[in-house]
C-alpha cells in the first residue's frame, strides 16, 4: 500500500491540475515555479554561507513542475537555466547538471515508475551522471578547490552513495509535498 501511495499522490496532484487548470494558469504556475527555482539556486551566489543551504531547495520546484507535466518540467528547467544566466551565471553549471537534473530525473520517474526504489535510483543516476559530467568533462571543482576533478574508484562509490541518499531525501520530501499540495 505504501508503494502504491507514493506515485498515487503525484498522479492525483498532476491529474487534478491538468484537468482543472486553464492554459494560462498552467503557464503562470510553471513561470512561478521556474522563478522560485532560479531564486533558490542563485542564493548560493548572493548569500555566501547561508546560500549553500538554500540553493539545494531549487530541486523542489523542478520536481513539482515535471510531475505536473513532462513538457512543463523540461520547459521550466530550461527557463530556469536561462534566468540563471541573467541573474547568477556562476550557478548555471551547478543547476544544470546537479540540482535541476535531479529534479528532472525524479519528476520524470513519477510518470514512468511506481515504486519508491525506482524513483530513488532514477534520481541518483541523474545526479551522479551530472556530477561526473561536471567533474570530468568541464573539469569544474564541484567538490571544492582542494579536491582535484579526477575520479578514482573510492570517490566514485562515495559519489554514488551520496547521490542515492540525496535522491532518497528528495523522493521522500516530494511525497510529503504532494500530500500537502493535494489538499
JSON list of N, CA, C and O in Angstrom, two decimals, residues 131-171:
[
{"chain": "A", "resi": 131, "resn": "UNK", "atom": "N", "xyz": [27.03, 15.01, -11.86]},
{"chain": "A", "resi": 131, "resn": "UNK", "atom": "CA", "xyz": [28.26, 15.28, -11.11]},
{"chain": "A", "resi": 131, "resn": "UNK", "atom": "C", "xyz": [29.48, 14.83, -11.90]},
{"chain": "A", "resi": 131, "resn": "UNK", "atom": "O", "xyz": [30.48, 15.55, -11.99]},
{"chain": "A", "resi": 132, "resn": "UNK", "atom": "N", "xyz": [29.39, 13.65, -12.51]},
{"chain": "A", "resi": 132, "resn": "UNK", "atom": "CA", "xyz": [30.52, 13.14, -13.29]},
{"chain": "A", "resi": 132, "resn": "UNK", "atom": "C", "xyz": [30.79, 14.00, -14.52]},
{"chain": "A", "resi": 132, "resn": "UNK", "atom": "O", "xyz": [31.95, 14.22, -14.89]},
{"chain": "A", "resi": 133, "resn": "UNK", "atom": "N", "xyz": [29.74, 14.50, -15.16]},
{"chain": "A", "resi": 133, "resn": "UNK", "atom": "CA", "xyz": [29.94, 15.40, -16.31]},
{"chain": "A", "resi": 133, "resn": "UNK", "atom": "C", "xyz": [30.64, 16.68, -15.87]},
{"chain": "A", "resi": 133, "resn": "UNK", "atom": "O", "xyz": [31.58, 17.14, -16.52]},
{"chain": "A", "resi": 134, "resn": "UNK", "atom": "N", "xyz": [30.20, 17.24, -14.76]},
{"chain": "A", "resi": 134, "resn": "UNK", "atom": "CA", "xyz": [30.82, 18.49, -14.28]},
{"chain": "A", "resi": 134, "resn": "UNK", "atom": "C", "xyz": [32.29, 18.24, -13.92]},
{"chain": "A", "resi": 134, "resn": "UNK", "atom": "O", "xyz": [33.16, 19.05, -14.25]},
{"chain": "A", "resi": 135, "resn": "UNK", "atom": "N", "xyz": [32.56, 17.13, -13.26]},
{"chain": "A", "resi": 135, "resn": "UNK", "atom": "CA", "xyz": [33.93, 16.85, -12.84]},
{"chain": "A", "resi": 135, "resn": "UNK", "atom": "C", "xyz": [34.84, 16.45, -14.00]},
{"chain": "A", "resi": 135, "resn": "UNK", "atom": "O", "xyz": [35.98, 16.93, -14.09]},
{"chain": "A", "resi": 136, "resn": "UNK", "atom": "N", "xyz": [34.37, 15.57, -14.87]},
{"chain": "A", "resi": 136, "resn": "UNK", "atom": "CA", "xyz": [35.25, 15.01, -15.90]},
{"chain": "A", "resi": 136, "resn": "UNK", "atom": "C", "xyz": [35.25, 15.80, -17.20]},
{"chain": "A", "resi": 136, "resn": "UNK", "atom": "O", "xyz": [36.29, 15.97, -17.82]},
{"chain": "A", "resi": 137, "resn": "UNK", "atom": "N", "xyz": [34.10, 16.29, -17.62]},
{"chain": "A", "resi": 137, "resn": "UNK", "atom": "CA", "xyz": [34.04, 17.00, -18.90]},
{"chain": "A", "resi": 137, "resn": "UNK", "atom": "C", "xyz": [34.43, 18.46, -18.73]},
{"chain": "A", "resi": 137, "resn": "UNK", "atom": "O", "xyz": [35.28, 18.98, -19.45]},
{"chain": "A", "resi": 138, "resn": "UNK", "atom": "N", "xyz": [33.82, 19.13, -17.77]},
{"chain": "A", "resi": 138, "resn": "UNK", "atom": "CA", "xyz": [34.08, 20.55, -17.57]},
{"chain": "A", "resi": 138, "resn": "UNK", "atom": "C", "xyz": [35.27, 20.83, -16.65]},
{"chain": "A", "resi": 138, "resn": "UNK", "atom": "O", "xyz": [35.70, 21.98, -16.55]},
{"chain": "A", "resi": 139, "resn": "UNK", "atom": "N", "xyz": [35.75, 19.82, -15.95]},
{"chain": "A", "resi": 139, "resn": "UNK", "atom": "CA", "xyz": [36.88, 19.96, -15.02]},
{"chain": "A", "resi": 139, "resn": "UNK", "atom": "C", "xyz": [36.60, 21.05, -13.99]},
{"chain": "A", "resi": 139, "resn": "UNK", "atom": "O", "xyz": [37.49, 21.79, -13.57]},
{"chain": "A", "resi": 140, "resn": "UNK", "atom": "N", "xyz": [35.34, 21.16, -13.57]},
{"chain": "A", "resi": 140, "resn": "UNK", "atom": "CA", "xyz": [34.92, 22.16, -12.60]},
{"chain": "A", "resi": 140, "resn": "UNK", "atom": "C", "xyz": [35.08, 21.57, -11.20]},
{"chain": "A", "resi": 140, "resn": "UNK", "atom": "O", "xyz": [34.61, 20.46, -10.94]},
{"chain": "A", "resi": 141, "resn": "UNK", "atom": "N", "xyz": [35.73, 22.28, -10.28]},
{"chain": "A", "resi": 141, "resn": "UNK", "atom": "CA", "xyz": [35.95, 21.74, -8.93]},
{"chain": "A", "resi": 141, "resn": "UNK", "atom": "C", "xyz": [34.67, 21.77, -8.08]},
{"chain": "A", "resi": 141, "resn": "UNK", "atom": "O", "xyz": [34.54, 22.56, -7.15]},
{"chain": "A", "resi": 142, "resn": "UNK", "atom": "N", "xyz": [33.74, 20.92, -8.44]},
{"chain": "A", "resi": 142, "resn": "UNK", "atom": "CA", "xyz": [32.44, 20.87, -7.78]},
{"chain": "A", "resi": 142, "resn": "UNK", "atom": "C", "xyz": [32.54, 20.49, -6.31]},
{"chain": "A", "resi": 142, "resn": "UNK", "atom": "O", "xyz": [31.77, 20.95, -5.48]},
{"chain": "A", "resi": 143, "resn": "UNK", "atom": "N", "xyz": [33.52, 19.69, -5.98]},
{"chain": "A", "resi": 143, "resn": "UNK", "atom": "CA", "xyz": [33.69, 19.20, -4.61]},
{"chain": "A", "resi": 143, "resn": "UNK", "atom": "C", "xyz": [34.59, 20.10, -3.77]},
{"chain": "A", "resi": 143, "resn": "UNK", "atom": "O", "xyz": [34.92, 19.77, -2.64]},
{"chain": "A", "resi": 144, "resn": "UNK", "atom": "N", "xyz": [34.97, 21.22, -4.31]},
{"chain": "A", "resi": 144, "resn": "UNK", "atom": "CA", "xyz": [35.82, 22.16, -3.59]},
{"chain": "A", "resi": 144, "resn": "UNK", "atom": "C", "xyz": [37.15, 22.31, -4.29]},
{"chain": "A", "resi": 144, "resn": "UNK", "atom": "O", "xyz": [37.57, 21.44, -5.05]},
{"chain": "A", "resi": 145, "resn": "UNK", "atom": "N", "xyz": [37.83, 23.41, -4.01]},
{"chain": "A", "resi": 145, "resn": "UNK", "atom": "CA", "xyz": [39.09, 23.67, -4.71]},
{"chain": "A", "resi": 145, "resn": "UNK", "atom": "C", "xyz": [40.23, 22.75, -4.30]},
{"chain": "A", "resi": 145, "resn": "UNK", "atom": "O", "xyz": [41.18, 22.56, -5.05]},
{"chain": "A", "resi": 146, "resn": "UNK", "atom": "N", "xyz": [40.15, 22.14, -3.13]},
{"chain": "A", "resi": 146, "resn": "UNK", "atom": "CA", "xyz": [41.24, 21.28, -2.68]},
{"chain": "A", "resi": 146, "resn": "UNK", "atom": "C", "xyz": [41.17, 19.87, -3.25]},
{"chain": "A", "resi": 146, "resn": "UNK", "atom": "O", "xyz": [42.15, 19.13, -3.22]},
{"chain": "A", "resi": 147, "resn": "UNK", "atom": "N", "xyz": [40.01, 19.49, -3.82]},
{"chain": "A", "resi": 147, "resn": "UNK", "atom": "CA", "xyz": [39.85, 18.15, -4.39]},
{"chain": "A", "resi": 147, "resn": "UNK", "atom": "C", "xyz": [39.94, 18.27, -5.91]},
{"chain": "A", "resi": 147, "resn": "UNK", "atom": "O", "xyz": [39.19, 19.02, -6.53]},
{"chain": "A", "resi": 148, "resn": "UNK", "atom": "N", "xyz": [40.87, 17.54, -6.49]},
{"chain": "A", "resi": 148, "resn": "UNK", "atom": "CA", "xyz": [41.06, 17.57, -7.93]},
{"chain": "A", "resi": 148, "resn": "UNK", "atom": "C", "xyz": [39.87, 16.94, -8.64]},
{"chain": "A", "resi": 148, "resn": "UNK", "atom": "O", "xyz": [39.31, 15.96, -8.16]},
{"chain": "A", "resi": 149, "resn": "UNK", "atom": "N", "xyz": [39.48, 17.49, -9.79]},
{"chain": "A", "resi": 149, "resn": "UNK", "atom": "CA", "xyz": [38.32, 16.95, -10.52]},
{"chain": "A", "resi": 149, "resn": "UNK", "atom": "C", "xyz": [38.65, 15.68, -11.30]},
{"chain": "A", "resi": 149, "resn": "UNK", "atom": "O", "xyz": [38.38, 15.58, -12.49]},
{"chain": "A", "resi": 150, "resn": "UNK", "atom": "N", "xyz": [39.28, 14.71, -10.67]},
{"chain": "A", "resi": 150, "resn": "UNK", "atom": "CA", "xyz": [39.52, 13.41, -11.26]},
{"chain": "A", "resi": 150, "resn": "UNK", "atom": "C", "xyz": [38.79, 12.37, -10.43]},
{"chain": "A", "resi": 150, "resn": "UNK", "atom": "O", "xyz": [38.58, 12.55, -9.24]},
{"chain": "A", "resi": 151, "resn": "UNK", "atom": "N", "xyz": [38.43, 11.28, -11.06]},
{"chain": "A", "resi": 151, "resn": "UNK", "atom": "CA", "xyz": [37.63, 10.26, -10.39]},
{"chain": "A", "resi": 151, "resn": "UNK", "atom": "C", "xyz": [38.45, 8.99, -10.22]},
{"chain": "A", "resi": 151, "resn": "UNK", "atom": "O", "xyz": [39.02, 8.47, -11.18]},
{"chain": "A", "resi": 152, "resn": "UNK", "atom": "N", "xyz": [38.53, 8.53, -8.99]},
{"chain": "A", "resi": 152, "resn": "UNK", "atom": "CA", "xyz": [39.07, 7.21, -8.72]},
{"chain": "A", "resi": 152, "resn": "UNK", "atom": "C", "xyz": [37.93, 6.36, -8.15]},
{"chain": "A", "resi": 152, "resn": "UNK", "atom": "O", "xyz": [36.83, 6.86, -7.91]},
{"chain": "A", "resi": 153, "resn": "UNK", "atom": "N", "xyz": [38.16, 5.08, -7.95]},
{"chain": "A", "resi": 153, "resn": "UNK", "atom": "CA", "xyz": [37.09, 4.18, -7.53]},
{"chain": "A", "resi": 153, "resn": "UNK", "atom": "C", "xyz": [36.47, 4.55, -6.18]},
{"chain": "A", "resi": 153, "resn": "UNK", "atom": "O", "xyz": [35.24, 4.57, -6.07]},
{"chain": "A", "resi": 154, "resn": "UNK", "atom": "N", "xyz": [37.27, 4.87, -5.14]},
{"chain": "A", "resi": 154, "resn": "UNK", "atom": "CA", "xyz": [36.63, 5.26, -3.88]},
{"chain": "A", "resi": 154, "resn": "UNK", "atom": "C", "xyz": [35.79, 6.53, -3.99]},
{"chain": "A", "resi": 154, "resn": "UNK", "atom": "O", "xyz": [34.71, 6.62, -3.40]},
{"chain": "A", "resi": 155, "resn": "UNK", "atom": "N", "xyz": [36.25, 7.49, -4.76]},
{"chain": "A", "resi": 155, "resn": "UNK", "atom": "CA", "xyz": [35.48, 8.72, -4.95]},
{"chain": "A", "resi": 155, "resn": "UNK", "atom": "C", "xyz": [34.20, 8.43, -5.73]},
{"chain": "A", "resi": 155, "resn": "UNK", "atom": "O", "xyz": [33.14, 8.96, -5.40]},
{"chain": "A", "resi": 156, "resn": "UNK", "atom": "N", "xyz": [34.28, 7.57, -6.73]},
{"chain": "A", "resi": 156, "resn": "UNK", "atom": "CA", "xyz": [33.09, 7.21, -7.50]},
{"chain": "A", "resi": 156, "resn": "UNK", "atom": "C", "xyz": [32.04, 6.57, -6.60]},
{"chain": "A", "resi": 156, "resn": "UNK", "atom": "O", "xyz": [30.86, 6.93, -6.66]},
{"chain": "A", "resi": 157, "resn": "UNK", "atom": "N", "xyz": [32.44, 5.62, -5.76]},
{"chain": "A", "resi": 157, "resn": "UNK", "atom": "CA", "xyz": [31.49, 4.97, -4.87]},
{"chain": "A", "resi": 157, "resn": "UNK", "atom": "C", "xyz": [30.95, 5.94, -3.82]},
{"chain": "A", "resi": 157, "resn": "UNK", "atom": "O", "xyz": [29.79, 5.86, -3.44]},
{"chain": "A", "resi": 158, "resn": "UNK", "atom": "N", "xyz": [31.79, 6.86, -3.38]},
{"chain": "A", "resi": 158, "resn": "UNK", "atom": "CA", "xyz": [31.31, 7.88, -2.44]},
{"chain": "A", "resi": 158, "resn": "UNK", "atom": "C", "xyz": [30.26, 8.77, -3.09]},
{"chain": "A", "resi": 158, "resn": "UNK", "atom": "O", "xyz": [29.24, 9.09, -2.48]},
{"chain": "A", "resi": 159, "resn": "UNK", "atom": "N", "xyz": [30.51, 9.17, -4.33]},
{"chain": "A", "resi": 159, "resn": "UNK", "atom": "CA", "xyz": [29.54, 9.99, -5.06]},
{"chain": "A", "resi": 159, "resn": "UNK", "atom": "C", "xyz": [28.25, 9.21, -5.34]},
{"chain": "A", "resi": 159, "resn": "UNK", "atom": "O", "xyz": [27.15, 9.78, -5.25]},
{"chain": "A", "resi": 160, "resn": "UNK", "atom": "N", "xyz": [28.38, 7.94, -5.67]},
{"chain": "A", "resi": 160, "resn": "UNK", "atom": "CA", "xyz": [27.19, 7.11, -5.91]},
{"chain": "A", "resi": 160, "resn": "UNK", "atom": "C", "xyz": [26.38, 6.96, -4.62]},
{"chain": "A", "resi": 160, "resn": "UNK", "atom": "O", "xyz": [25.15, 7.05, -4.63]},
{"chain": "A", "resi": 161, "resn": "UNK", "atom": "N", "xyz": [27.06, 6.75, -3.52]},
{"chain": "A", "resi": 161, "resn": "UNK", "atom": "CA", "xyz": [26.41, 6.62, -2.21]},
{"chain": "A", "resi": 161, "resn": "UNK", "atom": "C", "xyz": [25.70, 7.92, -1.85]},
{"chain": "A", "resi": 161, "resn": "UNK", "atom": "O", "xyz": [24.53, 7.93, -1.46]},
{"chain": "A", "resi": 162, "resn": "UNK", "atom": "N", "xyz": [26.39, 9.05, -2.03]},
{"chain": "A", "resi": 162, "resn": "UNK", "atom": "CA", "xyz": [25.79, 10.36, -1.77]},
{"chain": "A", "resi": 162, "resn": "UNK", "atom": "C", "xyz": [24.58, 10.59, -2.67]},
{"chain": "A", "resi": 162, "resn": "UNK", "atom": "O", "xyz": [23.53, 11.05, -2.21]},
{"chain": "A", "resi": 163, "resn": "UNK", "atom": "N", "xyz": [24.72, 10.30, -3.95]},
{"chain": "A", "resi": 163, "resn": "UNK", "atom": "CA", "xyz": [23.63, 10.51, -4.91]},
{"chain": "A", "resi": 163, "resn": "UNK", "atom": "C", "xyz": [22.40, 9.70, -4.53]},
{"chain": "A", "resi": 163, "resn": "UNK", "atom": "O", "xyz": [21.27, 10.18, -4.62]},
{"chain": "A", "resi": 164, "resn": "UNK", "atom": "N", "xyz": [22.62, 8.45, -4.09]},
{"chain": "A", "resi": 164, "resn": "UNK", "atom": "CA", "xyz": [21.49, 7.60, -3.71]},
{"chain": "A", "resi": 164, "resn": "UNK", "atom": "C", "xyz": [20.76, 8.19, -2.51]},
{"chain": "A", "resi": 164, "resn": "UNK", "atom": "O", "xyz": [19.53, 8.31, -2.53]},
{"chain": "A", "resi": 165, "resn": "UNK", "atom": "N", "xyz": [21.47, 8.58, -1.47]},
{"chain": "A", "resi": 165, "resn": "UNK", "atom": "CA", "xyz": [20.81, 9.09, -0.28]},
{"chain": "A", "resi": 165, "resn": "UNK", "atom": "C", "xyz": [20.23, 10.49, -0.48]},
{"chain": "A", "resi": 165, "resn": "UNK", "atom": "O", "xyz": [19.19, 10.82, 0.07]},
{"chain": "A", "resi": 166, "resn": "UNK", "atom": "N", "xyz": [20.87, 11.28, -1.31]},
{"chain": "A", "resi": 166, "resn": "UNK", "atom": "CA", "xyz": [20.33, 12.60, -1.62]},
{"chain": "A", "resi": 166, "resn": "UNK", "atom": "C", "xyz": [19.04, 12.48, -2.42]},
{"chain": "A", "resi": 166, "resn": "UNK", "atom": "O", "xyz": [18.07, 13.19, -2.19]},
{"chain": "A", "resi": 167, "resn": "UNK", "atom": "N", "xyz": [19.03, 11.56, -3.37]},
{"chain": "A", "resi": 167, "resn": "UNK", "atom": "CA", "xyz": [17.83, 11.30, -4.15]},
{"chain": "A", "resi": 167, "resn": "UNK", "atom": "C", "xyz": [16.73, 10.74, -3.25]},
{"chain": "A", "resi": 167, "resn": "UNK", "atom": "O", "xyz": [15.55, 11.10, -3.41]},
{"chain": "A", "resi": 168, "resn": "UNK", "atom": "N", "xyz": [17.08, 9.90, -2.33]},
{"chain": "A", "resi": 168, "resn": "UNK", "atom": "CA", "xyz": [16.11, 9.34, -1.38]},
{"chain": "A", "resi": 168, "resn": "UNK", "atom": "C", "xyz": [15.45, 10.46, -0.58]},
{"chain": "A", "resi": 168, "resn": "UNK", "atom": "O", "xyz": [14.24, 10.49, -0.39]},
{"chain": "A", "resi": 169, "resn": "UNK", "atom": "N", "xyz": [16.28, 11.40, -0.11]},
{"chain": "A", "resi": 169, "resn": "UNK", "atom": "CA", "xyz": [15.76, 12.54, 0.62]},
{"chain": "A", "resi": 169, "resn": "UNK", "atom": "C", "xyz": [14.73, 13.30, -0.22]},
{"chain": "A", "resi": 169, "resn": "UNK", "atom": "O", "xyz": [13.65, 13.66, 0.26]},
{"chain": "A", "resi": 170, "resn": "UNK", "atom": "N", "xyz": [15.05, 13.54, -1.49]},
{"chain": "A", "resi": 170, "resn": "UNK", "atom": "CA", "xyz": [14.16, 14.31, -2.34]},
{"chain": "A", "resi": 170, "resn": "UNK", "atom": "C", "xyz": [12.90, 13.56, -2.70]},
{"chain": "A", "resi": 170, "resn": "UNK", "atom": "O", "xyz": [11.83, 14.16, -2.87]},
{"chain": "A", "resi": 171, "resn": "UNK", "atom": "N", "xyz": [12.97, 12.24, -2.85]},
{"chain": "A", "resi": 171, "resn": "UNK", "atom": "CA", "xyz": [11.76, 11.46, -3.11]},
{"chain": "A", "resi": 171, "resn": "UNK", "atom": "C", "xyz": [10.83, 11.56, -1.90]},
{"chain": "A", "resi": 171, "resn": "UNK", "atom": "O", "xyz": [9.62, 11.79, -2.04]}
]
